Amino acid sequence: MKKYILIVVLSILTIAGAMAQDIKKDVEYGQYNGLPRQDQAMQKWRENRFGQFIHWGLYAIPGGIWEGKTYPYASEFLRGSAKIATSTWDSLIYQFDIPKYNPKEWAAIAKNMGVKYVTITTKHHEGFCLWPSEYTDFDIENTPYKKDLLREFVDAYTAVGIDVNFYYSVLDWHHPDWRYDIKSDEDRAAFERLKQFTKNQLVELVTRYPEVKGLWFDGTWDNSWKKSGQFSYELEKLLKNKRPGLIVNSRMRADEHGSRHFDSNGILMGDYESGYERRLPNPTDKEVLTRDWECCMTIPENQWGYHKDWSISHVKSPLELIEMLVQCTSQNGNFLLNFGPMGNGDIRPEEREVAKEIGEWMKVNSEAIYGCGPADLEKQDWGYYTYNEKNGKVYMTVFNNPVLGKYKIRLPKSHTLKKASLITKQVESLEIKQISPTDYFIIPDKINNKKPFVIILEIVDRASGKFHQKALT
Ligand code: H79
């Protein structure tokens, strides 16, 4: 016995020693917040769960086609794919006339779809600004439209209760001072000016649009920015001082050692992880449960901006997208679904249809999404569990129907399944059969399961008789 205790103690000391070594690296410009943030703004962000991403810029005009040729790569990269000269690309600004732009209609479509927040590209890699910026002429003021479309956008979305966030690309193909790396004094001087420009624009954005809830940085992977760890650290602080509650993604920063998203000690920077781009974690991954994160997703394979030809890749169906949303929720993540409005300001019919169908599903089932997170129950093949801490209910969203016709549930021994009912018929109970101390079958009666559907579970702790409280932890 003594020997056993000694081994345990020695193992603990070894593990503790290794952990201490892990955080030995000196990091001055890493995380400083203390995560996960528990303030009201962050809790709201977390409860929102479902957002709309909007990519809109000059790339929407050619829509992936240049001089009659279709370029299948992401339409917002057409300038590079078709090797278009900067001056030619930049002159698209004179065609940015947007007769169909109707921000109130956009906001109504988003509201109907069930999103709680929106993230719009204020400036993408091409450098064109959707707002009238004091710091460049390459902006909305110099288009035929002239007006501040971003103000109209913020007003319309805010009016229907959707939180507005700004996407901002630090990478800037238009700006003469942009550098991919810093290899000379001249590069250093230019990039200093670029940094000042970036700071000016961001302060301008949070000042002009005080409604903004968060900033979503992109184009931050090049060496020039990776070598600017102190600057981005101070910039995040400055912006948060100006707008308390502001939420910033992990993609903004690298620490002084060039480590991105997570600092050199493995600690997340910014407020949530934004590395899940067009991909999701493994559905049984438990590591992601420990932090806030967001997955951003395109409807076709890889088109963020408007591309005229969607036949060149798989276009995800509303059901596939709903499954992604539910999976994100079940793993403590948010789901940001991208839309690429057209060059004339309209929303394409395919996107309207996606929004409508997701919205119809959300109208019935959103209780399993908003304010929900992981349930800490063993994942089963029929779909995903989500859990609402406030009402103690567990939701099971079924995507795969077992040929057995019954749905298996496994609980910790300490808990028991008291009731199961369809979200659409909460007064009626479904038949439950306990098949072992931990396992149950729910045997549904005449479920219309052409669409994914939700069963609400009431799980209680045998000892306290209370609702499920994070059963496995
Ligand atoms: O705005 C959308 C895209 O236009 C933009 N991000 C989304 C939200 C985007 N820009 N570039 N990319 C996506 C793909 C670029 C990937 C790479 Fe890299 C940059 C490959 C190499 C450098 C990032 C850093 C991924 C690997 C290393």
Coordinates of C-alpha atoms and ligand atoms in Angstrom, one line a residue:
M1 CA 0.0 0.0 0.0
K2 CA 2.8 2.4 1.0
K3 CA 4.6 1.6 -2.2
Y4 CA 1.4 2.4 -4.1
I5 CA 1.0 5.7 -2.4
L6 CA 4.6 6.5 -3.2
I7 CA 4.2 5.8 -6.8
V8 CA 1.1 7.9 -7.0
V9 CA 2.8 10.8 -5.2
L10 CA 5.8 10.5 -7.5
S11 CA 3.6 10.5 -10.6
I12 CA 1.8 13.6 -9.5
L13 CA 5.0 15.4 -8.9
T14 CA 6.3 14.4 -12.3
I15 CA 3.2 15.5 -14.0
A16 CA 3.1 18.8 -12.1
G17 CA 6.8 19.3 -12.9
A18 CA 6.1 18.8 -16.6
M19 CA 3.1 21.2 -16.5
A20 CA 5.3 23.8 -14.8
Q21 CA 7.8 23.4 -17.5
D22 CA 5.1 23.9 -20.1
I23 CA 4.4 27.4 -18.9
K24 CA 7.9 28.4 -18.4
K25 CA 8.3 30.4 -21.6
D26 CA 8.4 34.1 -21.1
V27 CA 5.4 35.7 -22.8
E28 CA 4.8 39.4 -22.3
Y29 CA 2.4 39.9 -25.2
G30 CA 0.2 36.8 -24.9
Q31 CA -3.3 36.5 -23.3
Y32 CA -4.1 39.0 -20.6
N33 CA -7.9 38.6 -20.1
G34 CA -8.4 35.5 -18.0
L35 CA -10.5 33.2 -20.0
P36 CA -13.3 32.2 -20.5
R37 CA -14.7 35.7 -20.1
Q38 CA -17.9 35.7 -18.0
D39 CA -19.0 39.3 -18.5
Q40 CA -22.4 40.0 -19.9
A41 CA -21.3 40.8 -23.5
M42 CA -19.4 37.5 -23.7
Q43 CA -22.3 35.6 -22.2
K44 CA -24.6 37.1 -24.8
W45 CA -22.1 36.1 -27.6
R46 CA -22.1 32.5 -26.2
E47 CA -25.9 32.3 -26.0
N48 CA -26.3 33.6 -29.5
R49 CA -24.8 30.5 -31.0
F50 CA -25.8 31.2 -34.6
G51 CA -24.5 34.1 -36.7
Q52 CA -24.5 35.3 -40.3
F53 CA -21.2 36.1 -42.0
I54 CA -21.4 38.6 -44.9
H55 CA -18.6 39.0 -47.5
W56 CA -19.2 42.0 -49.7
G57 CA -16.8 44.0 -51.7
L58 CA -15.7 44.8 -55.2
Y59 CA -15.2 41.0 -55.9
A60 CA -19.0 40.7 -56.0
I61 CA -19.1 42.6 -59.3
P62 CA -17.1 40.1 -61.5
G63 CA -18.4 37.3 -59.3
G64 CA -15.6 34.9 -60.2
I65 CA -15.7 35.5 -63.9
W66 CA -13.1 37.6 -65.8
E67 CA -13.1 38.3 -69.5
G68 CA -15.5 35.4 -70.1
K69 CA -13.4 32.9 -68.1
T70 CA -14.7 31.3 -64.9
Y71 CA -12.2 31.0 -62.1
P72 CA -13.3 28.3 -59.7
Y73 CA -11.1 29.4 -56.8
A74 CA -12.7 31.7 -54.1
S75 CA -14.2 34.7 -55.9
E76 CA -12.7 37.2 -53.4
F77 CA -9.3 36.0 -54.7
L78 CA -10.2 36.6 -58.4
R79 CA -7.7 39.5 -58.6
G80 CA -4.9 37.0 -58.0
S81 CA -6.3 34.0 -59.8
A82 CA -6.9 35.9 -63.0
K83 CA -3.7 38.0 -62.5
I84 CA -5.5 41.3 -62.7
A85 CA -3.4 44.5 -62.3
T86 CA -4.1 46.4 -59.1
S87 CA -5.2 49.5 -61.0
T88 CA -7.6 47.5 -63.1
W89 CA -9.1 45.8 -60.0
D90 CA -9.3 49.0 -58.1
S91 CA -11.2 50.7 -60.8
L92 CA -14.1 48.3 -60.1
I93 CA -14.9 50.9 -57.5
Y94 CA -16.6 53.0 -60.2
Q95 CA -19.0 50.1 -60.9
F96 CA -20.0 49.6 -57.3
D97 CA -23.5 50.9 -57.9
I98 CA -25.9 48.9 -55.8
P99 CA -29.4 49.6 -56.8
K100 CA -30.8 46.5 -55.1
Y101 CA -29.1 47.1 -51.8
N102 CA -31.9 47.0 -49.2
P103 CA -30.4 46.5 -45.7
K104 CA -33.8 46.2 -44.1
E105 CA -34.6 43.3 -46.4
W106 CA -31.2 41.7 -45.6
A107 CA -31.9 42.1 -41.9
A108 CA -35.3 40.6 -42.3
I109 CA -33.9 37.6 -44.1
A110 CA -31.3 37.1 -41.4
K111 CA -33.8 37.5 -38.6
N112 CA -36.1 34.9 -40.3
M113 CA -33.2 32.5 -40.5
G114 CA -32.8 32.8 -36.8
V115 CA -29.3 34.3 -36.5
K116 CA -28.6 36.4 -33.4
Y117 CA -25.5 38.1 -34.8
V118 CA -23.9 39.2 -38.0
T119 CA -20.3 39.8 -39.0
I120 CA -19.7 41.9 -42.1
T121 CA -16.5 42.5 -44.0
T122 CA -15.8 46.2 -43.5
K123 CA -12.5 45.7 -45.5
H124 CA -11.4 42.4 -47.1
H125 CA -7.9 41.7 -48.5
E126 CA -8.6 43.9 -51.6
G127 CA -8.6 46.9 -49.3
F128 CA -11.9 48.4 -50.3
C129 CA -13.8 49.9 -47.4
L130 CA -17.5 49.7 -47.0
W131 CA -17.5 52.8 -44.9
P132 CA -16.4 56.3 -45.6
S133 CA -12.9 56.2 -44.1
E134 CA -10.9 59.3 -43.3
Y135 CA -7.7 57.3 -44.0
T136 CA -8.2 56.2 -47.6
D137 CA -10.0 57.2 -50.8
F138 CA -10.6 53.6 -51.6
D139 CA -13.9 53.5 -50.0
I140 CA -17.7 53.7 -50.4
E141 CA -17.6 57.5 -50.7
N142 CA -15.9 57.2 -54.1
T143 CA -18.4 54.7 -55.6
P144 CA -21.5 55.7 -57.5
Y145 CA -23.4 54.8 -54.4
K146 CA -21.5 57.4 -52.3
K147 CA -23.5 56.9 -49.1
D148 CA -22.4 55.1 -45.9
L149 CA -23.8 51.7 -46.5
L150 CA -22.2 50.4 -43.3
R151 CA -24.3 52.8 -41.2
E152 CA -27.4 51.7 -43.0
F153 CA -26.5 48.1 -42.4
V154 CA -25.8 48.6 -38.7
D155 CA -29.0 50.5 -38.3
A156 CA -31.1 47.8 -40.1
Y157 CA -29.6 44.8 -38.2
T158 CA -29.7 46.6 -34.9
A159 CA -33.3 47.5 -35.4
V160 CA -34.3 43.8 -35.6
G161 CA -32.1 42.9 -32.6
I162 CA -29.2 41.3 -34.3
D163 CA -25.7 42.0 -32.8
V164 CA -23.3 43.5 -35.4
N165 CA -19.6 42.6 -35.6
F166 CA -17.0 43.9 -38.0
Y167 CA -14.6 41.7 -40.0
Y168 CA -11.4 43.5 -40.8
S169 CA -8.5 42.2 -42.9
V170 CA -5.1 43.5 -41.9
L171 CA -3.7 42.1 -45.1
D172 CA -4.3 44.8 -47.7
W173 CA -3.5 44.4 -51.4
H174 CA -4.4 48.0 -52.2
H175 CA -2.3 49.8 -49.6
P176 CA 1.2 50.7 -50.8
D177 CA 2.7 50.1 -47.3
W178 CA 1.5 46.5 -47.0
R179 CA 4.4 44.1 -46.6
Y180 CA 4.4 40.3 -46.4
D181 CA 7.6 40.3 -44.5
I182 CA 10.0 42.9 -43.1
K183 CA 13.4 42.5 -44.7
S184 CA 14.8 46.0 -44.9
D185 CA 14.7 49.3 -43.2
E186 CA 12.4 50.5 -46.0
D187 CA 10.0 47.6 -45.2
R188 CA 10.1 48.4 -41.5
A189 CA 9.2 52.1 -42.2
A190 CA 6.4 51.1 -44.6
F191 CA 4.9 48.6 -42.2
E192 CA 5.0 51.1 -39.4
R193 CA 2.8 53.3 -41.5
L194 CA 0.6 50.3 -42.3
K195 CA 0.2 49.6 -38.6
Q196 CA -0.7 53.2 -37.9
F197 CA -3.3 53.1 -40.7
T198 CA -4.7 49.9 -39.3
K199 CA -5.0 51.4 -35.9
N200 CA -6.6 54.6 -37.2
Q201 CA -9.2 52.6 -39.2
L202 CA -10.1 50.4 -36.3
V203 CA -10.4 53.3 -33.9
E204 CA -12.5 55.0 -36.5
L205 CA -14.8 52.0 -36.9
V206 CA -15.5 51.5 -33.2
T207 CA -16.0 55.3 -32.8
R208 CA -18.3 55.8 -35.8
Y209 CA -20.3 52.7 -35.0
P210 CA -20.5 52.4 -31.2
E211 CA -23.1 49.6 -31.6
V212 CA -20.3 47.2 -32.8
K213 CA -20.1 44.2 -30.5
G214 CA -17.0 42.5 -31.8
L215 CA -14.1 42.6 -34.2
W216 CA -13.2 39.6 -36.4
F217 CA -9.6 39.9 -37.7
D218 CA -8.3 38.1 -40.8
G219 CA -5.3 38.3 -43.0
T220 CA -3.0 38.1 -40.1
W221 CA -0.8 35.1 -41.0
D222 CA 2.1 36.9 -42.8
N223 CA 5.5 37.4 -41.1
S224 CA 5.1 41.2 -41.1
W225 CA 2.1 40.9 -38.7
K226 CA 3.5 38.0 -36.9
K227 CA 6.5 40.2 -36.0
S228 CA 4.1 42.8 -34.6
G229 CA 3.1 41.0 -31.5
Q230 CA 3.5 43.9 -29.1
F231 CA 1.6 46.2 -31.5
S232 CA -1.4 43.9 -31.8
Y233 CA -1.4 43.3 -28.0
E234 CA -1.6 47.0 -27.4
L235 CA -4.1 47.5 -30.1
E236 CA -6.5 44.9 -28.7
K237 CA -6.2 46.7 -25.3
L238 CA -6.8 50.1 -26.8
L239 CA -9.9 49.0 -28.7
K240 CA -11.3 47.3 -25.6
N241 CA -10.7 50.4 -23.6
K242 CA -12.6 52.4 -26.1
R243 CA -15.4 49.9 -26.2
P244 CA -15.7 47.9 -23.0
G245 CA -17.2 44.5 -23.7
L246 CA -15.8 44.4 -27.2
I247 CA -15.2 40.8 -28.3
V248 CA -12.1 39.9 -30.4
N249 CA -11.3 36.7 -32.2
S250 CA -8.1 34.7 -31.6
R251 CA -7.0 35.4 -35.2
M252 CA -6.0 38.9 -34.5
R253 CA -2.8 38.2 -32.7
A254 CA 0.6 36.6 -32.6
D255 CA 2.7 36.9 -29.4
E256 CA 6.2 38.2 -29.5
H257 CA 7.5 34.8 -30.5
G258 CA 5.2 34.7 -33.5
S259 CA 2.8 32.1 -32.0
R260 CA -0.7 32.6 -33.5
H261 CA -4.2 32.1 -31.9
F262 CA -2.6 30.4 -28.9
D263 CA 0.4 32.1 -27.3
S264 CA 3.7 30.3 -26.8
N265 CA 2.4 28.7 -23.6
G266 CA -0.6 27.4 -25.3
I267 CA -3.0 30.0 -23.9
L268 CA -5.7 31.3 -26.2
M269 CA -5.4 34.9 -27.3
G270 CA -8.4 37.1 -28.0
D271 CA -11.7 36.0 -26.5
Y272 CA -12.6 32.9 -28.6
E273 CA -10.9 30.6 -31.0
S274 CA -11.5 31.4 -34.7
G275 CA -9.4 28.6 -36.3
Y276 CA -12.4 26.5 -37.4
E277 CA -12.7 27.8 -41.0
R278 CA -14.8 25.6 -43.3
R279 CA -14.3 22.7 -40.9
L280 CA -15.6 21.4 -37.6
P281 CA -13.9 19.6 -34.7
N282 CA -14.3 15.8 -34.4
P283 CA -17.8 15.5 -32.8
T284 CA -16.3 13.6 -29.8
D285 CA -13.5 16.0 -29.2
K286 CA -13.6 17.0 -25.6
E287 CA -10.8 19.5 -25.7
V288 CA -12.8 22.2 -27.5
L289 CA -15.4 22.1 -24.7
T290 CA -13.0 24.0 -22.5
R291 CA -13.0 27.2 -24.5
D292 CA -15.2 29.5 -26.6
W293 CA -14.8 29.0 -30.3
E294 CA -16.6 29.7 -33.6
C295 CA -16.7 27.8 -36.9
C296 CA -17.2 29.9 -40.0
M297 CA -18.7 28.1 -43.0
T298 CA -19.4 28.7 -46.6
I299 CA -22.4 27.2 -48.4
P300 CA -20.4 26.1 -51.5
E301 CA -17.0 24.5 -50.9
N302 CA -14.9 27.6 -50.8
Q303 CA -16.7 30.8 -51.9
W304 CA -17.0 33.7 -49.5
G305 CA -17.6 36.5 -51.9
Y306 CA -20.4 36.2 -54.5
H307 CA -19.5 33.7 -57.3
K308 CA -21.9 33.6 -60.2
D309 CA -21.3 29.9 -60.8
W310 CA -22.1 27.6 -57.9
S311 CA -22.2 24.5 -60.1
I312 CA -18.4 24.1 -59.7
S313 CA -18.5 22.6 -56.2
H314 CA -20.8 20.9 -53.7
V315 CA -23.4 23.3 -52.4
K316 CA -24.4 22.3 -48.9
S317 CA -28.1 21.7 -48.2
P318 CA -29.9 23.5 -45.4
L319 CA -30.0 20.1 -43.5
E320 CA -26.2 19.8 -43.7
L321 CA -25.9 23.3 -42.4
I322 CA -28.4 22.7 -39.6
E323 CA -26.4 19.7 -38.6
M324 CA -23.3 21.8 -38.4
L325 CA -25.1 24.4 -36.2
V326 CA -26.3 21.7 -33.8
Q327 CA -22.8 20.1 -33.7
C328 CA -21.2 23.4 -32.9
T329 CA -23.7 24.1 -30.1
S330 CA -23.1 20.6 -28.7
Q331 CA -19.4 21.3 -28.5
N332 CA -19.5 24.8 -27.0
G333 CA -19.0 26.6 -30.3
N334 CA -20.8 29.2 -32.4
F335 CA -21.7 28.7 -36.1
L336 CA -21.2 31.6 -38.5
L337 CA -22.8 30.9 -41.9
N338 CA -21.5 32.9 -44.8
F339 CA -23.5 34.9 -47.4
G340 CA -22.0 36.6 -50.4
P341 CA -24.4 39.3 -51.6
M342 CA -24.4 40.2 -55.4
G343 CA -22.7 43.1 -57.0
N344 CA -26.0 44.9 -57.4
G345 CA -26.8 44.5 -53.7
D346 CA -29.3 41.7 -54.1
I347 CA -29.2 38.4 -52.1
R348 CA -29.0 35.4 -54.5
P349 CA -32.0 33.1 -54.7
E350 CA -30.0 30.0 -53.5
E351 CA -29.1 31.9 -50.3
R352 CA -32.6 33.1 -49.8
E353 CA -33.8 29.5 -50.0
V354 CA -31.1 28.3 -47.5
A355 CA -32.1 31.1 -45.1
K356 CA -35.8 30.3 -45.4
E357 CA -35.4 26.6 -44.8
I358 CA -33.0 27.0 -41.9
G359 CA -35.5 29.6 -40.5
E360 CA -38.4 27.1 -40.7
W361 CA -36.4 24.6 -38.8
M362 CA -35.3 27.1 -36.2
K363 CA -38.8 28.3 -35.6
V364 CA -39.7 24.9 -34.2
N365 CA -36.4 23.8 -32.7
S366 CA -34.3 26.9 -31.7
E367 CA -34.9 26.1 -28.0
A368 CA -32.2 23.4 -28.5
I369 CA -29.7 26.0 -29.8
Y370 CA -30.0 29.4 -28.1
G371 CA -28.4 29.5 -24.7
C372 CA -27.4 25.9 -25.0
G373 CA -24.0 24.1 -24.8
P374 CA -22.5 20.7 -24.3
A375 CA -24.4 18.1 -22.3
D376 CA -21.5 16.1 -21.2
L377 CA -23.2 12.8 -22.1
E378 CA -21.7 10.1 -24.2
K379 CA -22.4 10.9 -27.9
Q380 CA -24.8 8.5 -29.6
D381 CA -25.1 7.7 -33.3
W382 CA -28.5 9.4 -33.8
G383 CA -27.1 12.9 -33.4
Y384 CA -26.2 15.5 -30.8
Y385 CA -27.1 16.4 -27.3
T386 CA -27.3 20.1 -26.3
Y387 CA -28.0 21.3 -22.8
N388 CA -29.5 24.5 -21.4
E389 CA -27.9 25.3 -18.0
K390 CA -30.7 27.7 -17.1
N391 CA -33.7 25.3 -17.4
G392 CA -31.7 22.1 -16.8
K393 CA -33.1 20.4 -19.9
V394 CA -31.2 18.2 -22.3
Y395 CA -32.1 18.3 -26.0
M396 CA -31.4 15.5 -28.4
T397 CA -31.4 16.5 -32.0
V398 CA -31.9 13.4 -34.2
F399 CA -30.2 13.4 -37.6
N400 CA -29.7 9.6 -38.2
N401 CA -32.6 7.3 -37.7
P402 CA -31.7 3.9 -36.3
V403 CA -33.2 1.0 -38.2
L404 CA -34.1 -0.4 -34.7
G405 CA -36.6 2.4 -34.4
K406 CA -35.4 3.3 -30.9
Y407 CA -32.9 5.8 -29.7
K408 CA -30.3 4.8 -27.2
I409 CA -29.3 7.0 -24.3
R410 CA -26.5 6.4 -21.8
L411 CA -26.4 8.2 -18.5
P412 CA -24.0 8.1 -15.6
K413 CA -25.2 5.7 -12.9
S414 CA -25.9 8.5 -10.6
H415 CA -28.6 9.8 -12.9
T416 CA -31.9 8.6 -14.3
L417 CA -34.1 9.5 -17.2
K418 CA -37.4 10.8 -15.9
K419 CA -39.1 12.1 -19.0
A420 CA -38.7 12.4 -22.8
S421 CA -41.0 14.3 -25.0
L422 CA -41.0 15.8 -28.5
I423 CA -40.2 19.5 -28.6
T424 CA -43.4 19.9 -30.6
K425 CA -45.5 18.0 -28.1
Q426 CA -44.1 18.7 -24.7
V427 CA -47.2 17.7 -22.7
E428 CA -47.0 14.1 -24.0
S429 CA -44.3 11.7 -22.8
L430 CA -42.5 9.3 -25.1
E431 CA -42.1 5.7 -24.0
I432 CA -38.8 5.0 -22.2
K433 CA -37.4 1.6 -21.6
Q434 CA -34.4 1.2 -19.2
I435 CA -32.2 -1.7 -20.5
S436 CA -29.3 -1.5 -18.0
P437 CA -28.3 0.6 -15.0
T438 CA -27.0 3.2 -17.4
D439 CA -28.8 2.6 -20.7
Y440 CA -32.2 3.5 -22.0
F441 CA -34.2 3.3 -25.2
I442 CA -36.6 5.9 -26.2
I443 CA -39.3 4.4 -28.3
P444 CA -41.0 7.1 -30.3
D445 CA -44.5 6.7 -31.6
K446 CA -45.2 8.0 -35.1
I447 CA -42.5 10.6 -35.4
N448 CA -42.5 12.6 -38.5
N449 CA -38.8 12.3 -39.1
K450 CA -38.2 13.6 -42.6
K451 CA -36.4 16.5 -41.0
P452 CA -34.0 16.5 -38.0
F453 CA -36.2 16.7 -34.9
V454 CA -35.7 17.4 -31.2
I455 CA -36.6 15.3 -28.1
I456 CA -36.4 17.0 -24.8
L457 CA -35.0 15.0 -21.9
E458 CA -35.5 15.5 -18.2
I459 CA -32.7 13.8 -16.5
V460 CA -32.4 13.8 -12.7
D461 CA -29.7 13.1 -10.2
R462 CA -30.9 10.0 -8.2
A463 CA -29.6 11.4 -5.0
S464 CA -30.9 15.0 -5.1
G465 CA -33.8 14.5 -7.5
K466 CA -32.7 17.6 -9.3
F467 CA -32.3 18.1 -13.0
H468 CA -29.2 16.9 -14.9
Q469 CA -26.3 19.1 -13.9
K470 CA -23.4 18.4 -16.2
A471 CA -23.7 14.7 -15.5
L472 CA -20.2 13.6 -16.1
T473 CA -18.3 16.3 -14.4
Ligands
H79_1 O1 -12.6 35.9 -45.7 C1 -12.5 34.5 -46.0 C2 -11.4 34.2 -46.9 O2 -11.4 35.0 -48.1 C3 -10.2 34.4 -46.0 N1 -10.7 34.0 -44.7 C4 -12.1 33.7 -44.8 C5 -12.9 34.0 -43.6 C6 -9.1 33.7 -46.4 N2 -8.0 34.3 -46.9 N3 -7.1 33.4 -47.2 N4 -7.6 32.2 -47.0 C7 -8.8 32.3 -46.5 C8 -6.9 31.0 -47.2 C9 -5.5 31.3 -47.0 C10 -4.8 30.3 -46.4 C11 -3.4 30.5 -46.3 FE1 -2.4 30.1 -44.6 C12 -2.7 31.7 -45.8 C13 -2.5 29.6 -46.6 C14 -1.2 30.1 -46.3 C15 -1.4 31.4 -45.8 C16 -3.5 30.3 -42.9 C17 -2.1 30.4 -42.7 C18 -3.7 29.0 -43.4 C19 -2.5 28.4 -43.5 C20 -1.5 29.2 -43.0

